[in-house]
Amino acid sequence: MKQIPYILSLIIMLLACNNSAKSVETVQETNVPEFNSDNAYGFVAAQCSYGPRVMNSVAHDSCAQYIVDTFRSFGLDVIVQEGNGKLYDGTSVKMQNIIASYNSDIVPRIIICSHWDSRPWADHDADEANHHTPIDGANDGASGVGVMMEIARLIQSDTLNIGIDFICFDAEDCGTPEWAEENANSSDTWCLGSQFWANKIGEDSLFSISSYKYGILLDMVGGNECVFQKEQYSLYYAPNVVDKVWATANRLGYGNYFKNEEGGGVTDDHVQVNRAGIRCIDIIASDSKTKMHFPDTWHTMNDNIGNINRQTLKAVGQTLLDVIYNE
Ligand code: AHN
Ligand code: ZN
């Protein structure tokens, strides 16, 4: 009889140990906030409401102010890096890279980035009459910024022990139009904002290159019927970051988006971040049917808010939050 309380307490102790071991895991898991895709969608819609954010336009500059104000409203320190660039035809453009820093006094840091400008020409549209018309760039531009804004909103109330720089690169999408003859196929007509940023790193930036563990670029992360394949420059420069992000997405149940397959190589802003000496991957959409090409709204008039998909925003946003909280 006397033995029973002893055995009981032993069992309780064992259970308690077992429980506490478990709760460490659960606590970590539940600490990751829920990415709200309605909010992210709203941030995408808000950018699109200015109209196409093409270089040297009023819509562009008004939207820049909206992006600055939004990140500031979440308590981040925001700087605007201004610069001049030249288009394929020699036109001068006034660029604004917007850098919003969370925990701006902390090292190590990571970069999450996206371009925020939209393409001045729907040169891939099925209707040739649209080939000179600017696009909304709801997916190609606004989606990445929308995801970053929702992450910034969520982390403001938490004390993470890393710093994060959200970088909105300008002038990514004004590369030589398909109908132009001059500078056709010249890859350096793309990504003018990130080229400028990479050239200035160490001069203009608050942090040295060694402050950063890695970067993640978001490009077209809000469309319908898309998948994310492992992009070639990402695999070359930062294979373990690719592995970490894809493994996280698959663990969270987003394996229908994040495919364990290799895609092609894309000239995108992450190439410039890598050139600056910070390893950076690109989460970039391919069409889920062909997988050989970008989504079918790409550089068409159909890249508008009507073709933004909340589940896609959620898959990317929740994966990134999990990566950040487990860093
Ligand atoms: C080129 O077509 C050279 N680069 C594609 C990068 C891009 C454009 N991402 C979105 N729009
Ligand atoms: Zn584009």
mmCIF file with all atom_site columns, C-alpha atoms in Angstrom, residues 8 22 74 110 114 129 136 140 192 195 215 223 233 244 257 300 307 315-316 327:
data_model
loop_
_atom_site.group_PDB
_atom_site.id
_atom_site.type_symbol
_atom_site.label_atom_id
_atom_site.label_alt_id
_atom_site.label_comp_id
_atom_site.label_asym_id
_atom_site.label_entity_id
_atom_site.label_seq_id
_atom_site.pdbx_PDB_ins_code
_atom_site.Cartn_x
_atom_site.Cartn_y
_atom_site.Cartn_z
_atom_site.occupancy
_atom_site.B_iso_or_equiv
_atom_site.pdbx_formal_charge
_atom_site.auth_seq_id
_atom_site.auth_comp_id
_atom_site.auth_asym_id
_atom_site.auth_atom_id
_atom_site.pdbx_PDB_model_num
ATOM 1  C CA . LEU A 1 8   ? 2.342  7.164  -8.625  1.00 0.00 ? 8   LEU A CA 1
ATOM 2  C CA . LYS A 1 22  ? 7.186  17.978 -25.741 1.00 0.00 ? 22  LYS A CA 1
ATOM 3  C CA . PHE A 1 74  ? 4.955  49.020 -37.903 1.00 0.00 ? 74  PHE A CA 1
ATOM 4  C CA . ILE A 1 110 ? 18.944 38.715 -42.754 1.00 0.00 ? 110 ILE A CA 1
ATOM 5  C CA . SER A 1 114 ? 11.406 42.174 -53.528 1.00 0.00 ? 114 SER A CA 1
ATOM 6  C CA . ALA A 1 129 ? -2.140 46.486 -79.002 1.00 0.00 ? 129 ALA A CA 1
ATOM 7  C CA . ASP A 1 136 ? -0.383 46.854 -62.609 1.00 0.00 ? 136 ASP A CA 1
ATOM 8  C CA . ASP A 1 140 ? 5.137  40.952 -60.471 1.00 0.00 ? 140 ASP A CA 1
ATOM 9  C CA . LEU A 1 192 ? 18.792 48.647 -61.981 1.00 0.00 ? 192 LEU A CA 1
ATOM 10 C CA . GLN A 1 195 ? 22.633 46.992 -59.181 1.00 0.00 ? 195 GLN A CA 1
ATOM 11 C CA . GLY A 1 215 ? 18.932 36.992 -48.091 1.00 0.00 ? 215 GLY A CA 1
ATOM 12 C CA . GLY A 1 223 ? -0.396 34.299 -58.350 1.00 0.00 ? 223 GLY A CA 1
ATOM 13 C CA . TYR A 1 233 ? 21.596 30.871 -59.063 1.00 0.00 ? 233 TYR A CA 1
ATOM 14 C CA . LYS A 1 244 ? 16.081 25.316 -45.286 1.00 0.00 ? 244 LYS A CA 1
ATOM 15 C CA . TYR A 1 257 ? 3.815  25.040 -53.932 1.00 0.00 ? 257 TYR A CA 1
ATOM 16 C CA . THR A 1 300 ? 0.533  41.030 -69.485 1.00 0.00 ? 300 THR A CA 1
ATOM 17 C CA . ASN A 1 307 ? -5.471 37.366 -60.351 1.00 0.00 ? 307 ASN A CA 1
ATOM 18 C CA . ALA A 1 315 ? 2.184  29.598 -48.337 1.00 0.00 ? 315 ALA A CA 1
ATOM 19 C CA . VAL A 1 316 ? 5.095  31.980 -48.850 1.00 0.00 ? 316 VAL A CA 1
ATOM 20 C CA . GLU A 1 327 ? 16.646 31.443 -36.934 1.00 0.00 ? 327 GLU A CA 1
#
